[in-house]
XYZ file of C-alpha atoms in Angstrom:
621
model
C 26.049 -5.366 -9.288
C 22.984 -4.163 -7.243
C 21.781 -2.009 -10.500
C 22.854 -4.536 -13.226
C 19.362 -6.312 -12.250
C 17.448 -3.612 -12.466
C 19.031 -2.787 -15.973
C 18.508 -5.491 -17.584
C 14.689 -5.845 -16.275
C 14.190 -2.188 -18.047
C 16.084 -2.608 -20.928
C 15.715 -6.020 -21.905
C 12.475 -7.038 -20.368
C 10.626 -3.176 -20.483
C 9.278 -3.435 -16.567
C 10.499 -0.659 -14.362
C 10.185 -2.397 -10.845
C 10.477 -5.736 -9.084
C 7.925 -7.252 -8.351
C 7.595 -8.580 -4.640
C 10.832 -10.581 -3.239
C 11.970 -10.448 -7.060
C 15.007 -8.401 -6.586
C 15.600 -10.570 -2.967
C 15.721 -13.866 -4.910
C 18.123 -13.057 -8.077
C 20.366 -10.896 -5.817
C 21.121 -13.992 -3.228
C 20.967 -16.600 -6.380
C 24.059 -14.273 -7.908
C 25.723 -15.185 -4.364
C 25.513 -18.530 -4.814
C 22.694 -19.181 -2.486
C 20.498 -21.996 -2.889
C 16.394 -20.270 -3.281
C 12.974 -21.926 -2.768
C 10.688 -19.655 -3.911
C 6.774 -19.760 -3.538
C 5.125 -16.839 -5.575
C 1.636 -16.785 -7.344
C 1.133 -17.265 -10.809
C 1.656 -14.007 -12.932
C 4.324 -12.916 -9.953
C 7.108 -13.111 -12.150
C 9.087 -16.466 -11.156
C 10.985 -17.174 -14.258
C 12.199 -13.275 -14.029
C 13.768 -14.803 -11.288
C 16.119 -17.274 -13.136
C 16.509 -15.657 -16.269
C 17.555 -12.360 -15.044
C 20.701 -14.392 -13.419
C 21.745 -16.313 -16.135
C 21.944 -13.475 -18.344
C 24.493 -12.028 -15.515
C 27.177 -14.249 -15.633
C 28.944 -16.651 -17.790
C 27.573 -20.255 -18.328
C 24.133 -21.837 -19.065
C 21.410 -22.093 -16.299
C 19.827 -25.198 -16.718
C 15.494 -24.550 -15.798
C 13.558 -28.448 -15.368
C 10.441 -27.854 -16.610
C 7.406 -30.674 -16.593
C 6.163 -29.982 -19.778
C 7.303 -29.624 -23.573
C 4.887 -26.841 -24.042
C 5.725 -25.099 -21.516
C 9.405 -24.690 -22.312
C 8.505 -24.309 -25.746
C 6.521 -21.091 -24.555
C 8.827 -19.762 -22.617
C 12.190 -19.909 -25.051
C 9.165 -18.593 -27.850
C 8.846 -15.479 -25.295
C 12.629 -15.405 -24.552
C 13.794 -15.235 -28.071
C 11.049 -12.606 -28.465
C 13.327 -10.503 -25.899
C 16.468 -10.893 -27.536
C 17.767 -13.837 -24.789
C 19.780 -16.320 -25.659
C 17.284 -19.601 -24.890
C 16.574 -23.395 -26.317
C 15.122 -26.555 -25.396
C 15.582 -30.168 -24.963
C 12.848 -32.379 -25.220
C 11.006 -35.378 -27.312
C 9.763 -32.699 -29.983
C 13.767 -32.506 -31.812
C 15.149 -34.533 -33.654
C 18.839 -36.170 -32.853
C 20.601 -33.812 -34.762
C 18.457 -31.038 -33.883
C 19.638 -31.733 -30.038
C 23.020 -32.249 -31.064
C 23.009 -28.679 -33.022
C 21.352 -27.588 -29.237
C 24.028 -28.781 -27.006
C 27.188 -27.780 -29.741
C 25.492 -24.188 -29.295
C 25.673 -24.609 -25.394
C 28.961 -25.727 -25.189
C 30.369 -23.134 -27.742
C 29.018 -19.852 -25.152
C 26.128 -19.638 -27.997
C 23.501 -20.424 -25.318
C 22.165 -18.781 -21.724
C 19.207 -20.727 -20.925
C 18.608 -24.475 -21.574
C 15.092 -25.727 -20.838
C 15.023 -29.601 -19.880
C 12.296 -32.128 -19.416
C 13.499 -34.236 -16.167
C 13.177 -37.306 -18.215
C 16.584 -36.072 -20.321
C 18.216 -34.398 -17.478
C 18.530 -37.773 -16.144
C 20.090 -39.699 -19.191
C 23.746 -40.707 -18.568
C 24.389 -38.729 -21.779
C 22.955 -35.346 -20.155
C 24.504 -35.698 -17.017
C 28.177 -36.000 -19.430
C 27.164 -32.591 -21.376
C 26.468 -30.974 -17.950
C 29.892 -31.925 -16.863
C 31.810 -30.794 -19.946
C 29.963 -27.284 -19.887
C 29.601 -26.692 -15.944
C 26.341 -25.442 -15.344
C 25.999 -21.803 -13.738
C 22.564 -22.488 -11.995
C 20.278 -25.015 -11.965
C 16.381 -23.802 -11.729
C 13.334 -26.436 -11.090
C 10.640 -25.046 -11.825
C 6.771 -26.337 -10.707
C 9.025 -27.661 -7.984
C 5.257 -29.304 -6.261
C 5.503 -32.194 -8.872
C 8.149 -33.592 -6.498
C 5.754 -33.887 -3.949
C 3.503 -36.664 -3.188
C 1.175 -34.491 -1.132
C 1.147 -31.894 -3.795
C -1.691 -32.072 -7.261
C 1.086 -32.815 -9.741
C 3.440 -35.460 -8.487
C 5.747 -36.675 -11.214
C 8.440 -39.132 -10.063
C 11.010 -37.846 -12.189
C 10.923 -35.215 -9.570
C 12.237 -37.145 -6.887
C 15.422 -37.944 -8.728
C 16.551 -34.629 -9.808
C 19.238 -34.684 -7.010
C 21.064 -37.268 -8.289
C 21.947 -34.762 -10.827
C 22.297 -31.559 -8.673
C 24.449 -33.057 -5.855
C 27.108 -33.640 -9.298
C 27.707 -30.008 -8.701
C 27.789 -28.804 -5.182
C 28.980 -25.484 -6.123
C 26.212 -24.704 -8.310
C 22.898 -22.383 -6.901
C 19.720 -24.363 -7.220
C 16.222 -22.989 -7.299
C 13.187 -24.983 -6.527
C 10.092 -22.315 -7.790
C 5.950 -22.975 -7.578
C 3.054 -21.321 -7.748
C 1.225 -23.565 -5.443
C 2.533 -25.544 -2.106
C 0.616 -25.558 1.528
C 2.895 -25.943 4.377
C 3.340 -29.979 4.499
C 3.995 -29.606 0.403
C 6.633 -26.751 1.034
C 8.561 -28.951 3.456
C 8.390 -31.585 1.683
C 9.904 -29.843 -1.701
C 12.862 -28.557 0.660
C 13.595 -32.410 1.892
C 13.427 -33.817 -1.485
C 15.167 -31.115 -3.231
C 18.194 -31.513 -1.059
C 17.290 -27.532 -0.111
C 17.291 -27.529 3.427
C 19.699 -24.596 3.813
C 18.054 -22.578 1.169
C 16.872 -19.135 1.199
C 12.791 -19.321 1.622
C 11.159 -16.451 0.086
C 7.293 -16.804 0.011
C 5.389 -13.972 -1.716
C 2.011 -12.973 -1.215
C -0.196 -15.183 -3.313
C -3.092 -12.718 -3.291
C -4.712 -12.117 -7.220
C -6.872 -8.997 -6.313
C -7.673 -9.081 -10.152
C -9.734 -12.374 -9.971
C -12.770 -12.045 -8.502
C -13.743 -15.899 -7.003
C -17.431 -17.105 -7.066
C -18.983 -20.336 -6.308
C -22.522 -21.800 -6.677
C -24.520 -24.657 -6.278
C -24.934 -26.872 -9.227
C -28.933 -25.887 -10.654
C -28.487 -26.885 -14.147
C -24.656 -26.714 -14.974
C -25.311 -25.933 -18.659
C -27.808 -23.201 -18.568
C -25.349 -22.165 -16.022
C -22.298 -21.831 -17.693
C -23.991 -20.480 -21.268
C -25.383 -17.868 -19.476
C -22.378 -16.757 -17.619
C -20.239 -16.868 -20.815
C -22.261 -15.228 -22.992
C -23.427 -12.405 -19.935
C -19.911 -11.781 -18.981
C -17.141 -13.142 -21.224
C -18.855 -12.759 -24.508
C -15.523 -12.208 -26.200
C -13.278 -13.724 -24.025
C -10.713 -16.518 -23.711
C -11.599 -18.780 -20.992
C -10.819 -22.392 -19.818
C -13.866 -24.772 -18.489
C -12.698 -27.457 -16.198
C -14.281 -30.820 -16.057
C -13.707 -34.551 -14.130
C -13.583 -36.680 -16.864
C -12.761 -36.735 -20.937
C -16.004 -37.799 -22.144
C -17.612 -34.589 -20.565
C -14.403 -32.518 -21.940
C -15.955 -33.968 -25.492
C -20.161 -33.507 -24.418
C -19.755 -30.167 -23.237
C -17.427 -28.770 -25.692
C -19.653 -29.838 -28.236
C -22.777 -28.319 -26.826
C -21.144 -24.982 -26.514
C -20.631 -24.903 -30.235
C -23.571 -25.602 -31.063
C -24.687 -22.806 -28.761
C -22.780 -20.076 -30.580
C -19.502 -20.563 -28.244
C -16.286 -21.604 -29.952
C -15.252 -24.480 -27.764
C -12.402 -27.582 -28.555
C -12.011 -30.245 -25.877
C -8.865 -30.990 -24.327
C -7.969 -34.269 -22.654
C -5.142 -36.598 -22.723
C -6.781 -39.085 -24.588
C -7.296 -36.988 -27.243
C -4.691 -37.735 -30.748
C -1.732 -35.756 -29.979
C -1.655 -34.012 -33.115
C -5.408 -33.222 -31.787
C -3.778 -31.722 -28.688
C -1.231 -29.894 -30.227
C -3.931 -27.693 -32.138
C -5.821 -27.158 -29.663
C -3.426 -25.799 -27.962
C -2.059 -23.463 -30.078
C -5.470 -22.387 -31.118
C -5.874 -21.942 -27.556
C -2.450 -19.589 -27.590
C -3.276 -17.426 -30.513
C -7.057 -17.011 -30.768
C -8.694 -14.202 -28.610
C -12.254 -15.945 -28.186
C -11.311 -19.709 -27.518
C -12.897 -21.575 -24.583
C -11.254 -25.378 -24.150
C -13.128 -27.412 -21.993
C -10.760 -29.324 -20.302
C -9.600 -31.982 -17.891
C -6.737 -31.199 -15.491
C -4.208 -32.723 -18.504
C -4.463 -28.696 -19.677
C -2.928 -25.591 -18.116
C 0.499 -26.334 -16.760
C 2.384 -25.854 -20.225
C 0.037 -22.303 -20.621
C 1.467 -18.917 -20.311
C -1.502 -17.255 -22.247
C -1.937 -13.675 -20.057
C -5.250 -12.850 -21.323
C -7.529 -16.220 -20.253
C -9.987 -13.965 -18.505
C -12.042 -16.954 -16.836
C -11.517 -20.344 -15.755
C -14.698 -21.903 -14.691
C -14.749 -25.540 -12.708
C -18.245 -27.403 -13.430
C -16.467 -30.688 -11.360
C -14.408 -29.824 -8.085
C -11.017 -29.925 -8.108
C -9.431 -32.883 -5.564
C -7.651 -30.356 -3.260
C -7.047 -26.000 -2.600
C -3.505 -26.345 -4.349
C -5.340 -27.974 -7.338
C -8.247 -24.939 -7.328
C -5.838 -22.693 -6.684
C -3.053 -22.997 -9.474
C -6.260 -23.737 -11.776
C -7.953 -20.574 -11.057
C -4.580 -18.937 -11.375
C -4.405 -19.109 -14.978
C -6.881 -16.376 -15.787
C -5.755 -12.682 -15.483
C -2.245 -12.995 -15.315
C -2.012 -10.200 -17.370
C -3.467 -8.392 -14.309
C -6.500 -7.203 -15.791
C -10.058 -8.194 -14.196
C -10.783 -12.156 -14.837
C -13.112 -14.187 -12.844
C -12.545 -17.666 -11.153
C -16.070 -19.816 -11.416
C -17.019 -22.677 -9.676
C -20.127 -24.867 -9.691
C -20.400 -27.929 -7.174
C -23.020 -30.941 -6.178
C -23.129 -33.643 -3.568
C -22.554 -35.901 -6.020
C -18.860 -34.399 -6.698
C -17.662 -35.525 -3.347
C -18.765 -39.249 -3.856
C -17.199 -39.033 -7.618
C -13.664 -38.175 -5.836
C -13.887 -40.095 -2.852
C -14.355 -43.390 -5.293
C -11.627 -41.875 -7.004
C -9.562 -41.814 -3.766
C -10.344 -44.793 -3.162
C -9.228 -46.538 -6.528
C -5.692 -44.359 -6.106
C -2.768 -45.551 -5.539
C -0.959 -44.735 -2.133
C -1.493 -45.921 1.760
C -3.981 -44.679 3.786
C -2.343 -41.961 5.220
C -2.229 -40.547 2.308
C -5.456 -41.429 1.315
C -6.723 -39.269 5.019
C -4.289 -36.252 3.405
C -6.632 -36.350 0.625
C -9.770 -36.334 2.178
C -8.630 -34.195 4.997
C -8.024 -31.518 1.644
C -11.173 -32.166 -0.049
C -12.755 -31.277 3.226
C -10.723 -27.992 3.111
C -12.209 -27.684 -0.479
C -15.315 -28.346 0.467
C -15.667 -25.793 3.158
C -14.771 -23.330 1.484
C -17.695 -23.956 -0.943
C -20.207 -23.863 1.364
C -18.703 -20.983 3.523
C -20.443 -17.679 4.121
C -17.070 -15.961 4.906
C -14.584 -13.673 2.452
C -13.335 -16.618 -0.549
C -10.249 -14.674 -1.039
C -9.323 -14.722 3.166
C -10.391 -18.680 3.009
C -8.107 -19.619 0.339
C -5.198 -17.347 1.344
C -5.631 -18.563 5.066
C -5.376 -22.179 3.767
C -1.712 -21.277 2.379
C -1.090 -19.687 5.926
C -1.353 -16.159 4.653
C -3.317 -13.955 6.838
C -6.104 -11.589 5.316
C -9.129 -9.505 6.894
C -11.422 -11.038 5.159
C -13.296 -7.666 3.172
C -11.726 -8.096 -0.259
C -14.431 -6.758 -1.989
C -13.667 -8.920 -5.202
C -15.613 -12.277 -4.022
C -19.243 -13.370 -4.312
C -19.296 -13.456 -0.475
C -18.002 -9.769 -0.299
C -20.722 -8.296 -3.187
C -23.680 -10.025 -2.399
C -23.516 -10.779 1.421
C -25.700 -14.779 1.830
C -28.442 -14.949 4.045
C -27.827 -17.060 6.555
C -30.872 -19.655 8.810
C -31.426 -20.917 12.194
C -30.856 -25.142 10.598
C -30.755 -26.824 13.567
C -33.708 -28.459 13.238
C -33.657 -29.447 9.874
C -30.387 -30.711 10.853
C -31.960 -32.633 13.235
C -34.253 -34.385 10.943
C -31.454 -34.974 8.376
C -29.506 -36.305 10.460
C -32.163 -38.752 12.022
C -33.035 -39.777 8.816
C -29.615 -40.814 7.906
C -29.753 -42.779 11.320
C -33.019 -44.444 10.906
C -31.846 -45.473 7.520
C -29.085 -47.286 8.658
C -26.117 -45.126 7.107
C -26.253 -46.644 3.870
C -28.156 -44.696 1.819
C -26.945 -41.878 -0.696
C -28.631 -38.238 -0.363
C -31.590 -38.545 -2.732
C -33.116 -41.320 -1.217
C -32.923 -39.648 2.235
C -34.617 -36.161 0.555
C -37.338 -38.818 -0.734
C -38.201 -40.011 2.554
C -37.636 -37.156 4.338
C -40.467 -35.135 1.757
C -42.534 -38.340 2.038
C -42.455 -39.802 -1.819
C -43.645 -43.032 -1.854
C -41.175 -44.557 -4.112
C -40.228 -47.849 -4.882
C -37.118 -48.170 -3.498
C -38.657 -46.813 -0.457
C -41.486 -49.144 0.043
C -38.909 -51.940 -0.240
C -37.204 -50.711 2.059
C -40.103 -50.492 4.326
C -38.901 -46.455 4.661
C -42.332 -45.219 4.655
C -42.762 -46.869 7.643
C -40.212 -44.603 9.982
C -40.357 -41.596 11.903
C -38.709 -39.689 9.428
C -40.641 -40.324 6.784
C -42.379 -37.105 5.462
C -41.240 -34.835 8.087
C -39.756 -32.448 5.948
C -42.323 -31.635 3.783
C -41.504 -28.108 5.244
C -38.508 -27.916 2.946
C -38.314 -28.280 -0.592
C -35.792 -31.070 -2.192
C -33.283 -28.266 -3.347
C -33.286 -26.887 0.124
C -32.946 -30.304 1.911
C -29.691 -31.007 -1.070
C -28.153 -27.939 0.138
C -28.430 -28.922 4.114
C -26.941 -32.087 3.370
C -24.110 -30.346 1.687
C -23.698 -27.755 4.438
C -23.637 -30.939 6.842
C -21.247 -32.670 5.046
C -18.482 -29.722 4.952
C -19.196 -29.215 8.630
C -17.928 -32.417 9.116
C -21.334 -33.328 11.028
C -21.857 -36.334 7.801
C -19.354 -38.187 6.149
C -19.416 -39.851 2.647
C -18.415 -43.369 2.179
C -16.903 -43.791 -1.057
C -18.811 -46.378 -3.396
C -21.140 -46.746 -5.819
C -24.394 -44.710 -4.373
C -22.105 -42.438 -2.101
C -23.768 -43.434 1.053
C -23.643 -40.849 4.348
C -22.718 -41.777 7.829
C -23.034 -39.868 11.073
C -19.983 -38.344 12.886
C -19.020 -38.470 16.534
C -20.281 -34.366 15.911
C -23.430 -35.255 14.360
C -24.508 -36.401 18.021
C -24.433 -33.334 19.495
C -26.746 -31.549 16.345
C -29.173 -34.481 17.673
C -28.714 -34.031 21.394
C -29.628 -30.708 21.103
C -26.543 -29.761 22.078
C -25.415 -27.816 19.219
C -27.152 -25.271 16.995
C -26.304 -25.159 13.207
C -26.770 -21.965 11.321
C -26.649 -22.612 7.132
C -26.468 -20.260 4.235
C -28.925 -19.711 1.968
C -28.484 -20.820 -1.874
C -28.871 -18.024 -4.400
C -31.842 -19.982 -6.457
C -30.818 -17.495 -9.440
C -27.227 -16.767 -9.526
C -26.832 -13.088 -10.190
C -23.884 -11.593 -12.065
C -21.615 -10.028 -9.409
C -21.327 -6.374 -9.163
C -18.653 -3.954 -7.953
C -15.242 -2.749 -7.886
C -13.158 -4.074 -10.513
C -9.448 -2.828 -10.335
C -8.786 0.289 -12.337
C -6.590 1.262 -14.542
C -3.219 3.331 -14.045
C -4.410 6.578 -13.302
C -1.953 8.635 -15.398
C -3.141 7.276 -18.415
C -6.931 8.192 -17.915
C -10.374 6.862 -18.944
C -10.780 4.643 -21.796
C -12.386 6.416 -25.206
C -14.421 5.164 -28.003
C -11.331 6.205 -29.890
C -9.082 4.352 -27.935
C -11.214 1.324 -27.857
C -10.874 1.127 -31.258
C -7.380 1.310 -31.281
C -6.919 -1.281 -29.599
C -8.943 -3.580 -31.380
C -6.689 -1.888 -34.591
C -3.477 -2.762 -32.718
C -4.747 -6.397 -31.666
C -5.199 -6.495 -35.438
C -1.696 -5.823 -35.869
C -0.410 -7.965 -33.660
C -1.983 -11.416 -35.051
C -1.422 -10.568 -38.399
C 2.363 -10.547 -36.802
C 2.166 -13.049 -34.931
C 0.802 -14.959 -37.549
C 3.895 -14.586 -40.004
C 6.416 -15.609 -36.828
C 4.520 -18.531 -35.927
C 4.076 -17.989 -32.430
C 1.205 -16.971 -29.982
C 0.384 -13.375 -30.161
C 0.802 -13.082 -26.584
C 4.632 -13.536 -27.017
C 4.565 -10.015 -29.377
C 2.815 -8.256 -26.688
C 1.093 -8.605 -24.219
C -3.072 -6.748 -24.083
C -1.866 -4.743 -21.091
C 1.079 -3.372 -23.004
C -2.076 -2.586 -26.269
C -3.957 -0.694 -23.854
C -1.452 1.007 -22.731
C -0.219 2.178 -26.386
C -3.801 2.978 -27.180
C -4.084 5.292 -24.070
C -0.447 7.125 -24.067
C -0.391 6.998 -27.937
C 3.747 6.983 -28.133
C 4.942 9.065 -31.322
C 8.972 7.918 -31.320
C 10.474 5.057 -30.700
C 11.656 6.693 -26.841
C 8.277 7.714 -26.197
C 7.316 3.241 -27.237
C 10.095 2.145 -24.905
C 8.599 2.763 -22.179
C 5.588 0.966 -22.733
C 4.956 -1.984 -20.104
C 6.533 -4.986 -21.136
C 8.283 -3.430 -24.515
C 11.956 -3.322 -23.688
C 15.255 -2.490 -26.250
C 14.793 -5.669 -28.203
C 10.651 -5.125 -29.482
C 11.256 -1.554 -29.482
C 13.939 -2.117 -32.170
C 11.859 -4.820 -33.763
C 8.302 -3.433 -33.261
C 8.005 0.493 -32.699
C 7.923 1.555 -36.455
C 5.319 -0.230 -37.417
C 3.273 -0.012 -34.442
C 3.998 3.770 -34.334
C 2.538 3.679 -37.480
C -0.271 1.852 -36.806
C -0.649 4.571 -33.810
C -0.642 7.496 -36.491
C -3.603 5.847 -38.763
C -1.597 4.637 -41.482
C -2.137 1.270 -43.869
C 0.294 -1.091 -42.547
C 1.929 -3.600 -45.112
C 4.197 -5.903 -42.887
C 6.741 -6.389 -46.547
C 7.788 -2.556 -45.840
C 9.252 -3.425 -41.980
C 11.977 -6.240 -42.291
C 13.168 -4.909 -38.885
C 10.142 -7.039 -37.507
C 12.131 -10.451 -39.016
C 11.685 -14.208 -38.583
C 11.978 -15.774 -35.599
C 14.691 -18.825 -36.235
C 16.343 -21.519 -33.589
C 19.366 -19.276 -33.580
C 17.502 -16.314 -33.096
C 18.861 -13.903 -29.871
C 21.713 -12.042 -29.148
């Protein structure tokens, strides 16, 4: 049994080892073990449910959040010759019916569920009459109120598990900090499960953040410097910025859709499968897009609003490179973003304890914005995994900040906030403390206090970035309403006493592209070519044209990693294309004769390779 893992992750799936705890979690879900499981995204965590239920007899049920999601995943299952379907809104009645006859006739091995039908009274009679062999939650976080993606379907997933007692469960995410981990166990009903948490290191993405100094000359230029030809998601706060920006990258010469949930949905169904199949895509997007995306090749995600929280960052930024080739993880941020989520906070549902949760992780967020330290050791020591800090794939790492003796212009910020009576917002402290005699001012009778024009020293851009530094220190606070006014802190009193010094970084005033290391490629297959460049581009060709007659992503025929690969080794039989990454007995059978012939120069005409099929609801074996 030890080997029949490994077997069918070579033969059906085409990867020769485990990745980390992989092996650990199917082996002890084939004992009947109950498995929480927190592993980053592109570590492999639906290997870890499919590889069991194509081990033993029954169907393993998988809860999934979203409909495009599970469509994705039994698109990429089918792909691999497994036995996979779906339940969800998208089929009709009979179409479910024809679903559920297939499952209870032995015809199925994975059923993907939305928790909205797993907990119909109807459902919960199917799952009795065909005795589930494992049931698998997957973005297990959504049942979690301290998590980013609470759902409350979540929470009432056990009243369906605790039908079958005998049957493993899995609870699986990308994304949990310790109070979300604990709190997936108690909800879950897991509190005797087997806890395997992997390493949630992405040494492919390198992470960079920078002060906001023009967002859109920002972003065009580091699109068009660096991901010319990439795929690559853009993150924004609200849907009418999803629809301004989009728009102006068009008409800048970057193909660009917005995404956002007010969009039609027949709006946000193209867009997403645009998204899937096209190579050069950027969606500009609220948080409504990602979860349901298994595209390997985004190679950026860029943030031009913060995120609320780390977990929310994190599984964001996760998305690019999970084909493990270099991607980059972009982030600007203002002042003004904290006051836009603390009102946003403070609208939200929830008591105030929660409400401090929230804050006490935008903080986190916040910190790690400003900080001078190693991004990758900052977010990997907020999930309580240790790392020294020299990862030499971070802005921090490659171009070391300067850092200044602030303390006295923390002094004078700080005063000024005092002598304004903590009720101003940031920009009318910079006026006063540069001396502009503004209106607002001279109402205020501002030009008539200490402060005023004792930091002519410092220029406005300067004095914005002390106030930020300040503010993630915790040595200001923001009070959420409409101007975002800043308060002192018992902490800011020492700053003043002159009992603490304050050191701040200095902002880059033009961002420079980040140089250095990017990870290599296997060794054995050596140096790229001009020759094998072009290949690939050939053999990307290929593959949409395919993809394109199967109606589905062209990700799901293969993946770029496995293109490279063939463009490097150049396999000449079908043995030789089997052991591609990611290829497996299924594609080989499918795709190495035309592929191999696409390797050897020929003129491919798809007609002359009916090996290569359609993919059907009944398709897999």
């Amino acid at each position: 049994m030890d080997n029949s893992p490994r077997k069918v992750l070579r033969t059906v799936f085409g990867y020769d080892d485990f990745l980390e705890n992989q092996r650990e979690i199917i082996e002890a879900v084939l004992k009947g073990n109950d498995v929480f499981a927190l592993m980053p995204t592109g570590g492999g965590k639906s290997l870890c449910y499919q590889i069991p239920a194509m081990l033993a007899p029954g169907v393993a049920i998988v809860v999934s959040p979203l409909i495009a999601l599970m469509e994705d995943q039994v698109k990429g299952l089918r792909q691999y010759g497994v036995r996979a379907a779906y339940l969800n809104s998208s089929l009709s009645f009979h179409e479910a019916q024809d679903v559920q006859r297939r499952a209870a006739e032995g015809g199925l091995g994975i059923l993907y569920v939305a928790p909205e039908r797993l907990l119909t009274d109807s459902f919960r009679h199917f799952l009795g009459n065909i005795r589930p062999r494992l049931f698998a939650i997957d973005e297990a976080h959504c049942v979690s109120q301290w998590g980013h993606d609470f759902r409350p379907e979540y929470l009432r997933i056990t009243e369906v598990t605790r039908m079958f007692p005998d049957i493993p469960r899995m609870a699986l995410t990308a994304t949990a900090d310790a109070i979300t981990r604990q709190d997936i166990l108690e909800k879950l009903d897991l509190r005797r499960a087997e806890v395997f948490i992997s390493s949630l290191d992405r040494p492919n993405i390198r992470y960079r953040v920078q002060p906001k100094q023009g967002e859109k000359r920002q972003l065009l230029r580091f699109i068009k410097d660096e991901h010319p030809q990439g795929s690559g998601i853009v993150y924004v706060r609200t849907r009418k910025r999803s629809e301004s920006m989009a728009a102006w990258l068009a008409e800048n010469g970057i193909a660009a859709l917005p995404y956002h949930a007010g969009l039609p949905a027949d709006e946000r169904v193209d867009s997403q499968r645009r998204f899937q199949e096209e190579d050069t895509l950027v969606v500009v997007a609220t948080n409504a897009f990602g979860m349901g995306i298994d595209k390997p090749d985004v190679r950026f995600v860029a943030h031009l609003d913060l995120p609320a929280n780390m977990e929310a960052y994190y599984q964001e930024t996760g998305r690019a490179g999970r084909d493990g080739r270099p991607a980059d993880a972009w982030m600007l941020y203002s002042f003004g973003d904290v006051g836009a989520l603390l009102q946003l906070f403070a609208l939200s549902e929830g008591g105030d304890g929660i409400k401090r949760i929230r804050r006490k992780k935008l903080d986190a967020l916040l910190g790690y914005c400003e900080s001078a330290a190693c991004r990758r050791k900052l977010l990997l020591n907020y999930f309580d995994e240790s790392h020294d800090g020299r990862c030499g794939n971070c802005d921090n790492c490659l171009n070391p900040p300067e850092v200044w003796d602030g303390t006295v212009a923390a002094q004078k910020a700080l005063s000024c906030v005092y002598r304004t009576g903590q009720r101003f917002g940031v920009r009318h402290l910079i006026d006063v403390l540069t001396g502009k005699a503004t209106e607002k001012i001279e109402k205020w009778g501002h030009d008539r206090i200490k402060t005023f024009g004792v930091g002519k020293d410092l220029d406005a851009s300067t004095w914005q970035s002390v106030y930020r530094q300040l503010l993630s220190a915790g040595l200001l606070a923001v009070e959420p309403g409409r101007f975002s006014s800043v308060r002192l802190t018992d902490e800011s009193w020492l700053v003043l006493k002159g009992e603490q010094t304050v050191f701040f970084r200095k902002d880059l005033s033009q961002p420079k592209t980040a140089k250095g290391r990017r990870p290599s490629k296997p060794a054995d297959l050596g140096p790229e070519t001009e020759e094998s460049r072009a290949l690939f581009e050939t053999l990307r060709n290929l593959r949409l044209e395919i993809a394109q007659r199967l109606k589905v992503p062209s990700y799901v025929i293969f993946h770029d990693k496995s293109l490279k690969e063939m463009a490097l080794a150049r396999p000449a039989t079908a043995s030789d294309f089997s052991c591609i990454t990611g290829v497996g007995a299924t594609k080989t059978r499918r795709y190495s004769a035309v592929f191999l012939a696409c390797i050897r120069g020929e003129e491919i005409v798809l007609s002359q390779y009916p090996e290569i099929g359609e993919i059907t609801v009944e398709d897999g074996s």
